[in-house]
Amino acid sequence: MNEKNTVCGVWGNSTIPQEKTGTFKQQIKMQLLKKIEQHCNDFFVIFTNQADMIFMDVALELQKEYQITIRILLPFFKWIDTLSESERQQREKYLNLIDEPCCFCADKAYHDIMSICSCSLVDYCDNLLIICDGQPNDATVGMITLAEFLDYKTEYIRL
């Protein structure tokens, strides 16, 4: 029986304390391996915060062993230019390591850009992986609410 290959949207709008990065990476790796086992080999990650960079580290490591596709969704066209030099370099490194072109949620920064991002992410995927630490911020609560409203299969990685 052939199972349909699904696209998993990854929402990681969280800041992870440095001392918990190793534990968080392990949780992400276990969840990704579970997804791969379920024939979910395509991931669409939105770049918003530190958690998505931890996801990228793990996903790129697994990409060497498993056939997975990683796509990146940026909040808006010039978003990367708004970052600090070190963060911009890190994100550009990720962009250079993937084969797929990145997509944009919007042409510029709007006051409700995170709402626009959550709507864009669900356009590209059929299930979600939400990464959050402690109490979710407003944007993550909005993403969770949208996923519930659309009846998306949603899994969580919580620290």
mmCIF file of N, CA and C in Angstrom, residues 19-148:
data_model
loop_
_atom_site.group_PDB
_atom_site.id
_atom_site.type_symbol
_atom_site.label_atom_id
_atom_site.label_comp_id
_atom_site.label_asym_id
_atom_site.label_seq_id
_atom_site.Cartn_x
_atom_site.Cartn_y
_atom_site.Cartn_z
ATOM 1 N N GLU A 19 21.042 26.964 27.375
ATOM 2 C CA GLU A 19 21.285 25.739 28.141
ATOM 3 C C GLU A 19 20.296 24.618 27.797
ATOM 4 N N LYS A 20 19.207 24.935 27.093
ATOM 5 C CA LYS A 20 18.217 23.913 26.746
ATOM 6 C C LYS A 20 18.272 23.516 25.271
ATOM 7 N N THR A 21 19.210 24.074 24.522
ATOM 8 C CA THR A 21 19.302 23.807 23.088
ATOM 9 C C THR A 21 19.513 22.327 22.789
ATOM 10 N N GLY A 22 20.403 21.658 23.517
ATOM 11 C CA GLY A 22 20.678 20.238 23.282
ATOM 12 C C GLY A 22 19.453 19.370 23.479
ATOM 13 N N THR A 23 18.729 19.609 24.558
ATOM 14 C CA THR A 23 17.499 18.862 24.840
ATOM 15 C C THR A 23 16.467 19.114 23.748
ATOM 16 N N PHE A 24 16.358 20.365 23.345
ATOM 17 C CA PHE A 24 15.392 20.744 22.321
ATOM 18 C C PHE A 24 15.720 20.083 20.987
ATOM 19 N N LYS A 25 17.008 20.062 20.630
ATOM 20 C CA LYS A 25 17.429 19.403 19.389
ATOM 21 C C LYS A 25 17.037 17.930 19.401
ATOM 22 N N GLN A 26 17.225 17.283 20.531
ATOM 23 C CA GLN A 26 16.880 15.868 20.655
ATOM 24 C C GLN A 26 15.377 15.658 20.459
ATOM 25 N N GLN A 27 14.557 16.532 21.045
ATOM 26 C CA GLN A 27 13.101 16.429 20.886
ATOM 27 C C GLN A 27 12.695 16.633 19.428
ATOM 28 N N ILE A 28 13.311 17.603 18.778
ATOM 29 C CA ILE A 28 13.004 17.868 17.370
ATOM 30 C C ILE A 28 13.411 16.671 16.517
ATOM 31 N N LYS A 29 14.583 16.119 16.776
ATOM 32 C CA LYS A 29 15.056 14.966 16.002
ATOM 33 C C LYS A 29 14.095 13.786 16.145
ATOM 34 N N MET A 30 13.669 13.499 17.357
ATOM 35 C CA MET A 30 12.733 12.388 17.575
ATOM 36 C C MET A 30 11.422 12.625 16.823
ATOM 37 N N GLN A 31 10.927 13.855 16.850
ATOM 38 C CA GLN A 31 9.670 14.172 16.165
ATOM 39 C C GLN A 31 9.833 14.073 14.651
ATOM 40 N N LEU A 32 10.966 14.537 14.128
ATOM 41 C CA LEU A 32 11.197 14.452 12.685
ATOM 42 C C LEU A 32 11.325 13.004 12.226
ATOM 43 N N LEU A 33 12.017 12.191 13.000
ATOM 44 C CA LEU A 33 12.131 10.769 12.656
ATOM 45 C C LEU A 33 10.758 10.100 12.653
ATOM 46 N N LYS A 34 9.914 10.498 13.585
ATOM 47 C CA LYS A 34 8.543 9.981 13.633
ATOM 48 C C LYS A 34 7.779 10.399 12.374
ATOM 49 N N LYS A 35 7.933 11.653 11.974
ATOM 50 C CA LYS A 35 7.271 12.154 10.763
ATOM 51 C C LYS A 35 7.763 11.387 9.531
ATOM 52 N N ILE A 36 9.071 11.183 9.433
ATOM 53 C CA ILE A 36 9.649 10.459 8.297
ATOM 54 C C ILE A 36 9.103 9.033 8.253
ATOM 55 N N GLU A 37 8.992 8.423 9.401
ATOM 56 C CA GLU A 37 8.423 7.073 9.510
ATOM 57 C C GLU A 37 6.979 7.039 9.005
ATOM 58 N N GLN A 38 6.273 8.148 9.170
ATOM 59 C CA GLN A 38 4.878 8.269 8.722
ATOM 60 C C GLN A 38 4.785 8.746 7.268
ATOM 61 N N HIS A 39 5.894 8.677 6.538
ATOM 62 C CA HIS A 39 5.972 9.061 5.127
ATOM 63 C C HIS A 39 5.769 10.555 4.907
ATOM 64 N N CYS A 40 6.149 11.335 5.857
ATOM 65 C CA CYS A 40 6.129 12.795 5.720
ATOM 66 C C CYS A 40 7.579 13.232 5.540
ATOM 67 N N ASN A 41 7.956 13.461 4.281
ATOM 68 C CA ASN A 41 9.348 13.783 3.969
ATOM 69 C C ASN A 41 9.526 15.210 3.472
ATOM 70 N N ASP A 42 8.463 15.968 3.408
ATOM 71 C CA ASP A 42 8.529 17.355 2.948
ATOM 72 C C ASP A 42 8.189 18.278 4.104
ATOM 73 N N PHE A 43 9.078 19.245 4.332
ATOM 74 C CA PHE A 43 8.896 20.175 5.446
ATOM 75 C C PHE A 43 8.962 21.602 4.934
ATOM 76 N N PHE A 44 8.019 22.411 5.383
ATOM 77 C CA PHE A 44 7.963 23.830 5.039
ATOM 78 C C PHE A 44 8.113 24.599 6.340
ATOM 79 N N VAL A 45 9.266 25.204 6.554
ATOM 80 C CA VAL A 45 9.547 25.887 7.817
ATOM 81 C C VAL A 45 9.497 27.397 7.611
ATOM 82 N N ILE A 46 8.826 28.065 8.522
ATOM 83 C CA ILE A 46 8.769 29.521 8.459
ATOM 84 C C ILE A 46 9.865 30.087 9.351
ATOM 85 N N PHE A 47 10.648 30.986 8.796
ATOM 86 C CA PHE A 47 11.721 31.622 9.558
ATOM 87 C C PHE A 47 11.143 32.779 10.361
ATOM 88 N N THR A 48 11.142 32.651 11.675
ATOM 89 C CA THR A 48 10.662 33.741 12.518
ATOM 90 C C THR A 48 11.516 33.945 13.748
ATOM 91 N N ASN A 49 12.107 32.902 14.287
ATOM 92 C CA ASN A 49 12.762 33.018 15.586
ATOM 93 C C ASN A 49 13.824 31.942 15.742
ATOM 94 N N GLN A 50 14.365 31.816 16.932
ATOM 95 C CA GLN A 50 15.462 30.893 17.195
ATOM 96 C C GLN A 50 15.080 29.424 17.032
ATOM 97 N N ALA A 51 13.872 29.055 17.367
ATOM 98 C CA ALA A 51 13.463 27.646 17.291
ATOM 99 C C ALA A 51 13.555 27.109 15.870
ATOM 100 N N ASP A 52 13.275 27.955 14.867
ATOM 101 C CA ASP A 52 13.359 27.455 13.499
ATOM 102 C C ASP A 52 14.804 27.191 13.093
ATOM 103 N N MET A 53 15.758 27.907 13.673
ATOM 104 C CA MET A 53 17.166 27.634 13.369
ATOM 105 C C MET A 53 17.591 26.294 13.964
ATOM 106 N N ILE A 54 17.094 25.974 15.145
ATOM 107 C CA ILE A 54 17.384 24.670 15.748
ATOM 108 C C ILE A 54 16.757 23.575 14.886
ATOM 109 N N PHE A 55 15.534 23.795 14.418
ATOM 110 C CA PHE A 55 14.895 22.845 13.507
ATOM 111 C C PHE A 55 15.763 22.643 12.268
ATOM 112 N N MET A 56 16.257 23.728 11.678
ATOM 113 C CA MET A 56 17.064 23.630 10.458
ATOM 114 C C MET A 56 18.332 22.821 10.699
ATOM 115 N N ASP A 57 18.995 23.040 11.832
ATOM 116 C CA ASP A 57 20.197 22.254 12.144
ATOM 117 C C ASP A 57 19.884 20.760 12.120
ATOM 118 N N VAL A 58 18.806 20.383 12.782
ATOM 119 C CA VAL A 58 18.419 18.969 12.870
ATOM 120 C C VAL A 58 17.981 18.446 11.500
ATOM 121 N N ALA A 59 17.140 19.195 10.799
ATOM 122 C CA ALA A 59 16.621 18.746 9.503
ATOM 123 C C ALA A 59 17.743 18.583 8.480
ATOM 124 N N LEU A 60 18.690 19.508 8.464
ATOM 125 C CA LEU A 60 19.802 19.399 7.522
ATOM 126 C C LEU A 60 20.688 18.200 7.846
ATOM 127 N N GLU A 61 20.834 17.904 9.116
ATOM 128 C CA GLU A 61 21.587 16.717 9.530
ATOM 129 C C GLU A 61 20.871 15.445 9.056
ATOM 130 N N LEU A 62 19.564 15.393 9.233
ATOM 131 C CA LEU A 62 18.786 14.224 8.816
ATOM 132 C C LEU A 62 18.683 14.112 7.297
ATOM 133 N N GLN A 63 18.781 15.240 6.613
ATOM 134 C CA GLN A 63 18.678 15.242 5.155
ATOM 135 C C GLN A 63 19.816 14.428 4.529
ATOM 136 N N LYS A 64 20.936 14.334 5.221
ATOM 137 C CA LYS A 64 22.068 13.552 4.719
ATOM 138 C C LYS A 64 21.740 12.062 4.681
ATOM 139 N N GLU A 65 20.911 11.609 5.599
ATOM 140 C CA GLU A 65 20.593 10.189 5.722
ATOM 141 C C GLU A 65 19.235 9.820 5.117
ATOM 142 N N TYR A 66 18.288 10.726 5.166
ATOM 143 C CA TYR A 66 16.935 10.471 4.680
ATOM 144 C C TYR A 66 16.641 11.414 3.527
ATOM 145 N N GLN A 67 15.770 10.989 2.654
ATOM 146 C CA GLN A 67 15.392 11.854 1.547
ATOM 147 C C GLN A 67 14.268 12.772 1.986
ATOM 148 N N ILE A 68 14.635 13.923 2.500
ATOM 149 C CA ILE A 68 13.626 14.896 2.903
ATOM 150 C C ILE A 68 13.845 16.193 2.130
ATOM 151 N N THR A 69 12.771 16.887 1.932
ATOM 152 C CA THR A 69 12.811 18.183 1.265
ATOM 153 C C THR A 69 12.515 19.249 2.309
ATOM 154 N N ILE A 70 13.316 20.302 2.287
ATOM 155 C CA ILE A 70 13.121 21.416 3.215
ATOM 156 C C ILE A 70 12.879 22.667 2.382
ATOM 157 N N ARG A 71 11.776 23.324 2.662
ATOM 158 C CA ARG A 71 11.465 24.598 2.013
ATOM 159 C C ARG A 71 11.360 25.659 3.099
ATOM 160 N N ILE A 72 11.672 26.885 2.727
ATOM 161 C CA ILE A 72 11.670 27.975 3.703
ATOM 162 C C ILE A 72 10.672 29.047 3.280
ATOM 163 N N LEU A 73 9.939 29.512 4.263
ATOM 164 C CA LEU A 73 8.979 30.594 4.087
ATOM 165 C C LEU A 73 9.483 31.782 4.906
ATOM 166 N N LEU A 74 9.759 32.894 4.244
ATOM 167 C CA LEU A 74 10.222 34.100 4.931
ATOM 168 C C LEU A 74 9.045 35.044 5.151
ATOM 169 N N PRO A 75 9.023 35.763 6.286
ATOM 170 C CA PRO A 75 7.884 36.642 6.585
ATOM 171 C C PRO A 75 7.581 37.681 5.499
ATOM 172 N N PHE A 76 8.611 38.345 4.987
ATOM 173 C CA PHE A 76 8.394 39.305 3.912
ATOM 174 C C PHE A 76 9.676 39.455 3.108
ATOM 175 N N PHE A 77 9.556 40.098 1.970
ATOM 176 C CA PHE A 77 10.616 40.123 0.968
ATOM 177 C C PHE A 77 11.977 40.554 1.509
ATOM 178 N N LYS A 78 12.074 41.623 2.227
ATOM 179 C CA LYS A 78 13.363 42.129 2.729
ATOM 180 C C LYS A 78 13.591 41.771 4.196
ATOM 181 N N TRP A 79 12.883 40.783 4.712
ATOM 182 C CA TRP A 79 12.962 40.411 6.127
ATOM 183 C C TRP A 79 14.385 40.130 6.575
ATOM 184 N N ILE A 80 15.122 39.405 5.791
ATOM 185 C CA ILE A 80 16.475 39.009 6.183
ATOM 186 C C ILE A 80 17.365 40.238 6.402
ATOM 187 N N ASP A 81 17.080 41.332 5.701
ATOM 188 C CA ASP A 81 17.861 42.564 5.856
ATOM 189 C C ASP A 81 17.597 43.258 7.187
ATOM 190 N N THR A 82 16.533 42.886 7.882
ATOM 191 C CA THR A 82 16.200 43.513 9.163
ATOM 192 C C THR A 82 16.909 42.846 10.340
ATOM 193 N N LEU A 83 17.629 41.768 10.089
ATOM 194 C CA LEU A 83 18.263 40.994 11.160
ATOM 195 C C LEU A 83 19.645 41.526 11.503
ATOM 196 N N SER A 84 20.137 41.122 12.658
ATOM 197 C CA SER A 84 21.512 41.460 13.026
ATOM 198 C C SER A 84 22.456 40.752 12.054
ATOM 199 N N GLU A 85 23.679 41.213 11.979
ATOM 200 C CA GLU A 85 24.661 40.634 11.054
ATOM 201 C C GLU A 85 24.859 39.137 11.289
ATOM 202 N N SER A 86 25.004 38.736 12.553
ATOM 203 C CA SER A 86 25.248 37.313 12.839
ATOM 204 C C SER A 86 24.026 36.452 12.495
ATOM 205 N N GLU A 87 22.839 36.943 12.820
ATOM 206 C CA GLU A 87 21.637 36.172 12.505
ATOM 207 C C GLU A 87 21.411 36.110 10.996
ATOM 208 N N ARG A 88 21.680 37.205 10.307
ATOM 209 C CA ARG A 88 21.534 37.223 8.849
ATOM 210 C C ARG A 88 22.483 36.200 8.211
ATOM 211 N N GLN A 89 23.724 36.153 8.690
ATOM 212 C CA GLN A 89 24.682 35.190 8.149
ATOM 213 C C GLN A 89 24.226 33.758 8.386
ATOM 214 N N GLN A 90 23.705 33.479 9.576
ATOM 215 C CA GLN A 90 23.220 32.135 9.893
ATOM 216 C C GLN A 90 22.060 31.746 8.979
ATOM 217 N N ARG A 91 21.121 32.645 8.803
ATOM 218 C CA ARG A 91 19.953 32.354 7.966
ATOM 219 C C ARG A 91 20.352 32.209 6.496
ATOM 220 N N GLU A 92 21.271 33.043 6.044
ATOM 221 C CA GLU A 92 21.743 32.921 4.664
ATOM 222 C C GLU A 92 22.453 31.588 4.454
ATOM 223 N N LYS A 93 23.158 31.114 5.471
ATOM 224 C CA LYS A 93 23.810 29.801 5.396
ATOM 225 C C LYS A 93 22.754 28.725 5.146
ATOM 226 N N TYR A 94 21.660 28.772 5.894
ATOM 227 C CA TYR A 94 20.581 27.796 5.699
ATOM 228 C C TYR A 94 19.993 27.902 4.294
ATOM 229 N N LEU A 95 19.752 29.124 3.851
ATOM 230 C CA LEU A 95 19.181 29.314 2.517
ATOM 231 C C LEU A 95 20.089 28.731 1.438
ATOM 232 N N ASN A 96 21.399 28.834 1.639
ATOM 233 C CA ASN A 96 22.351 28.302 0.666
ATOM 234 C C ASN A 96 22.464 26.781 0.712
ATOM 235 N N LEU A 97 22.038 26.159 1.800
ATOM 236 C CA LEU A 97 22.160 24.709 1.954
ATOM 237 C C LEU A 97 20.957 23.927 1.436
ATOM 238 N N ILE A 98 19.900 24.615 1.090
ATOM 239 C CA ILE A 98 18.719 23.902 0.589
ATOM 240 C C ILE A 98 18.583 24.121 -0.914
ATOM 241 N N ASP A 99 17.968 23.152 -1.566
ATOM 242 C CA ASP A 99 17.817 23.207 -3.020
ATOM 243 C C ASP A 99 16.589 23.989 -3.463
ATOM 244 N N GLU A 100 15.586 24.009 -2.620
ATOM 245 C CA GLU A 100 14.316 24.630 -2.978
ATOM 246 C C GLU A 100 14.384 26.155 -2.814
ATOM 247 N N PRO A 101 13.745 26.913 -3.715
ATOM 248 C CA PRO A 101 13.706 28.367 -3.527
ATOM 249 C C PRO A 101 12.813 28.719 -2.337
ATOM 250 N N CYS A 102 13.118 29.833 -1.699
ATOM 251 C CA CYS A 102 12.280 30.242 -0.573
ATOM 252 C C CYS A 102 11.061 31.005 -1.093
ATOM 253 N N CYS A 103 10.054 31.068 -0.260
ATOM 254 C CA CYS A 103 8.821 31.785 -0.571
ATOM 255 C C CYS A 103 8.657 32.913 0.444
ATOM 256 N N PHE A 104 7.794 33.847 0.142
ATOM 257 C CA PHE A 104 7.556 34.983 1.022
ATOM 258 C C PHE A 104 6.076 35.066 1.374
ATOM 259 N N CYS A 105 5.800 35.438 2.621
ATOM 260 C CA CYS A 105 4.412 35.613 3.064
ATOM 261 C C CYS A 105 3.829 36.922 2.548
ATOM 262 N N ALA A 106 4.665 37.938 2.458
ATOM 263 C CA ALA A 106 4.182 39.267 2.072
ATOM 264 C C ALA A 106 5.300 40.031 1.373
ATOM 265 N N ASP A 107 4.935 41.120 0.721
ATOM 266 C CA ASP A 107 5.932 41.920 0.027
ATOM 267 C C ASP A 107 6.662 42.887 0.960
ATOM 268 N N LYS A 108 6.061 43.194 2.110
ATOM 269 C CA LYS A 108 6.695 44.093 3.082
ATOM 270 C C LYS A 108 6.181 43.758 4.476
ATOM 271 N N ALA A 109 6.736 44.417 5.477
ATOM 272 C CA ALA A 109 6.330 44.167 6.868
ATOM 273 C C ALA A 109 5.013 44.886 7.158
ATOM 274 N N TYR A 110 4.015 44.131 7.503
ATOM 275 C CA TYR A 110 2.731 44.685 7.910
ATOM 276 C C TYR A 110 2.601 44.541 9.421
ATOM 277 N N HIS A 111 1.706 45.307 10.033
ATOM 278 C CA HIS A 111 1.545 45.243 11.490
ATOM 279 C C HIS A 111 1.087 43.862 11.945
ATOM 280 N N ASP A 112 0.395 43.138 11.093
ATOM 281 C CA ASP A 112 -0.082 41.798 11.450
ATOM 282 C C ASP A 112 0.659 40.708 10.666
ATOM 283 N N ILE A 113 1.956 40.911 10.469
ATOM 284 C CA ILE A 113 2.743 40.000 9.633
ATOM 285 C C ILE A 113 2.686 38.557 10.129
ATOM 286 N N MET A 114 2.628 38.334 11.429
ATOM 287 C CA MET A 114 2.609 36.961 11.928
ATOM 288 C C MET A 114 1.290 36.264 11.589
ATOM 289 N N SER A 115 0.199 37.009 11.559
ATOM 290 C CA SER A 115 -1.078 36.425 11.118
ATOM 291 C C SER A 115 -1.005 36.058 9.642
ATOM 292 N N ILE A 116 -0.396 36.934 8.872
ATOM 293 C CA ILE A 116 -0.212 36.657 7.445
ATOM 294 C C ILE A 116 0.658 35.412 7.275
ATOM 295 N N CYS A 117 1.698 35.299 8.091
ATOM 296 C CA CYS A 117 2.599 34.142 8.014
ATOM 297 C C CYS A 117 1.875 32.839 8.338
ATOM 298 N N SER A 118 1.046 32.843 9.369
ATOM 299 C CA SER A 118 0.336 31.610 9.726
ATOM 300 C C SER A 118 -0.620 31.200 8.609
ATOM 301 N N CYS A 119 -1.294 32.163 7.994
ATOM 302 C CA CYS A 119 -2.185 31.841 6.871
ATOM 303 C C CYS A 119 -1.386 31.313 5.677
ATOM 304 N N SER A 120 -0.234 31.894 5.422
ATOM 305 C CA SER A 120 0.611 31.430 4.318
ATOM 306 C C SER A 120 1.099 30.012 4.560
ATOM 307 N N LEU A 121 1.504 29.728 5.783
ATOM 308 C CA LEU A 121 2.034 28.400 6.089
ATOM 309 C C LEU A 121 0.994 27.312 5.839
ATOM 310 N N VAL A 122 -0.243 27.538 6.258
ATOM 311 C CA VAL A 122 -1.265 26.501 6.050
ATOM 312 C C VAL A 122 -1.615 26.333 4.569
ATOM 313 N N ASP A 123 -1.320 27.333 3.745
ATOM 314 C CA ASP A 123 -1.523 27.185 2.303
ATOM 315 C C ASP A 123 -0.569 26.155 1.699
ATOM 316 N N TYR A 124 0.597 25.983 2.307
ATOM 317 C CA TYR A 124 1.631 25.114 1.753
ATOM 318 C C TYR A 124 1.651 23.707 2.344
ATOM 319 N N CYS A 125 0.905 23.454 3.402
ATOM 320 C CA CYS A 125 1.049 22.166 4.088
ATOM 321 C C CYS A 125 -0.304 21.537 4.398
ATOM 322 N N ASP A 126 -0.254 20.282 4.827
ATOM 323 C CA ASP A 126 -1.493 19.608 5.208
ATOM 324 C C ASP A 126 -1.454 19.093 6.639
ATOM 325 N N ASN A 127 -0.370 19.344 7.352
ATOM 326 C CA ASN A 127 -0.286 19.063 8.786
ATOM 327 C C ASN A 127 0.772 19.981 9.373
ATOM 328 N N LEU A 128 0.769 20.124 10.687
ATOM 329 C CA LEU A 128 1.647 21.104 11.327
ATOM 330 C C LEU A 128 2.444 20.504 12.470
ATOM 331 N N LEU A 129 3.630 21.053 12.648
ATOM 332 C CA LEU A 129 4.465 20.770 13.803
ATOM 333 C C LEU A 129 4.742 22.124 14.444
ATOM 334 N N ILE A 130 4.235 22.318 15.649
ATOM 335 C CA ILE A 130 4.399 23.597 16.337
ATOM 336 C C ILE A 130 5.415 23.417 17.452
ATOM 337 N N ILE A 131 6.462 24.229 17.387
ATOM 338 C CA ILE A 131 7.533 24.192 18.377
ATOM 339 C C ILE A 131 7.328 25.373 19.314
ATOM 340 N N CYS A 132 7.214 25.100 20.607
ATOM 341 C CA CYS A 132 7.028 26.208 21.548
ATOM 342 C C CYS A 132 7.662 25.883 22.894
ATOM 343 N N ASP A 133 8.042 26.920 23.560
ATOM 344 C CA ASP A 133 8.622 26.786 24.898
ATOM 345 C C ASP A 133 7.671 27.438 25.891
ATOM 346 N N GLY A 134 7.356 26.738 26.946
ATOM 347 C CA GLY A 134 6.505 27.315 27.985
ATOM 348 C C GLY A 134 5.186 27.823 27.447
ATOM 349 N N GLN A 135 4.857 29.043 27.804
ATOM 350 C CA GLN A 135 3.608 29.676 27.399
ATOM 351 C C GLN A 135 3.749 30.212 25.973
ATOM 352 N N PRO A 136 2.926 29.755 25.028
ATOM 353 C CA PRO A 136 3.034 30.243 23.650
ATOM 354 C C PRO A 136 2.765 31.744 23.568
ATOM 355 N N ASN A 137 3.504 32.431 22.688
ATOM 356 C CA ASN A 137 3.259 33.857 22.480
ATOM 357 C C ASN A 137 1.986 34.038 21.651
ATOM 358 N N ASP A 138 1.570 35.283 21.467
ATOM 359 C CA ASP A 138 0.309 35.573 20.770
ATOM 360 C C ASP A 138 0.290 35.013 19.349
ATOM 361 N N ALA A 139 1.415 35.136 18.636
ATOM 362 C CA ALA A 139 1.469 34.637 17.261
ATOM 363 C C ALA A 139 1.295 33.122 17.224
ATOM 364 N N THR A 140 1.906 32.424 18.173
ATOM 365 C CA THR A 140 1.779 30.966 18.225
ATOM 366 C C THR A 140 0.363 30.559 18.608
ATOM 367 N N VAL A 141 -0.246 31.284 19.531
ATOM 368 C CA VAL A 141 -1.651 31.018 19.882
ATOM 369 C C VAL A 141 -2.528 31.204 18.644
ATOM 370 N N GLY A 142 -2.242 32.237 17.851
ATOM 371 C CA GLY A 142 -2.981 32.454 16.609
ATOM 372 C C GLY A 142 -2.808 31.299 15.633
ATOM 373 N N MET A 143 -1.583 30.777 15.536
ATOM 374 C CA MET A 143 -1.319 29.636 14.650
ATOM 375 C C MET A 143 -2.066 28.403 15.132
ATOM 376 N N ILE A 144 -2.058 28.163 16.436
ATOM 377 C CA ILE A 144 -2.763 27.019 17.021
ATOM 378 C C ILE A 144 -4.266 27.135 16.762
ATOM 379 N N THR A 145 -4.811 28.330 16.950
ATOM 380 C CA THR A 145 -6.242 28.565 16.725
ATOM 381 C C THR A 145 -6.610 28.319 15.264
ATOM 382 N N LEU A 146 -5.793 28.829 14.345
ATOM 383 C CA LEU A 146 -6.046 28.621 12.920
ATOM 384 C C LEU A 146 -5.995 27.133 12.568
ATOM 385 N N ALA A 147 -5.004 26.432 13.096
ATOM 386 C CA ALA A 147 -4.876 24.990 12.835
ATOM 387 C C ALA A 147 -6.094 24.228 13.351
ATOM 388 N N GLU A 148 -6.559 24.590 14.537
ATOM 389 C CA GLU A 148 -7.750 23.932 15.095
ATOM 390 C C GLU A 148 -8.981 24.233 14.248
#
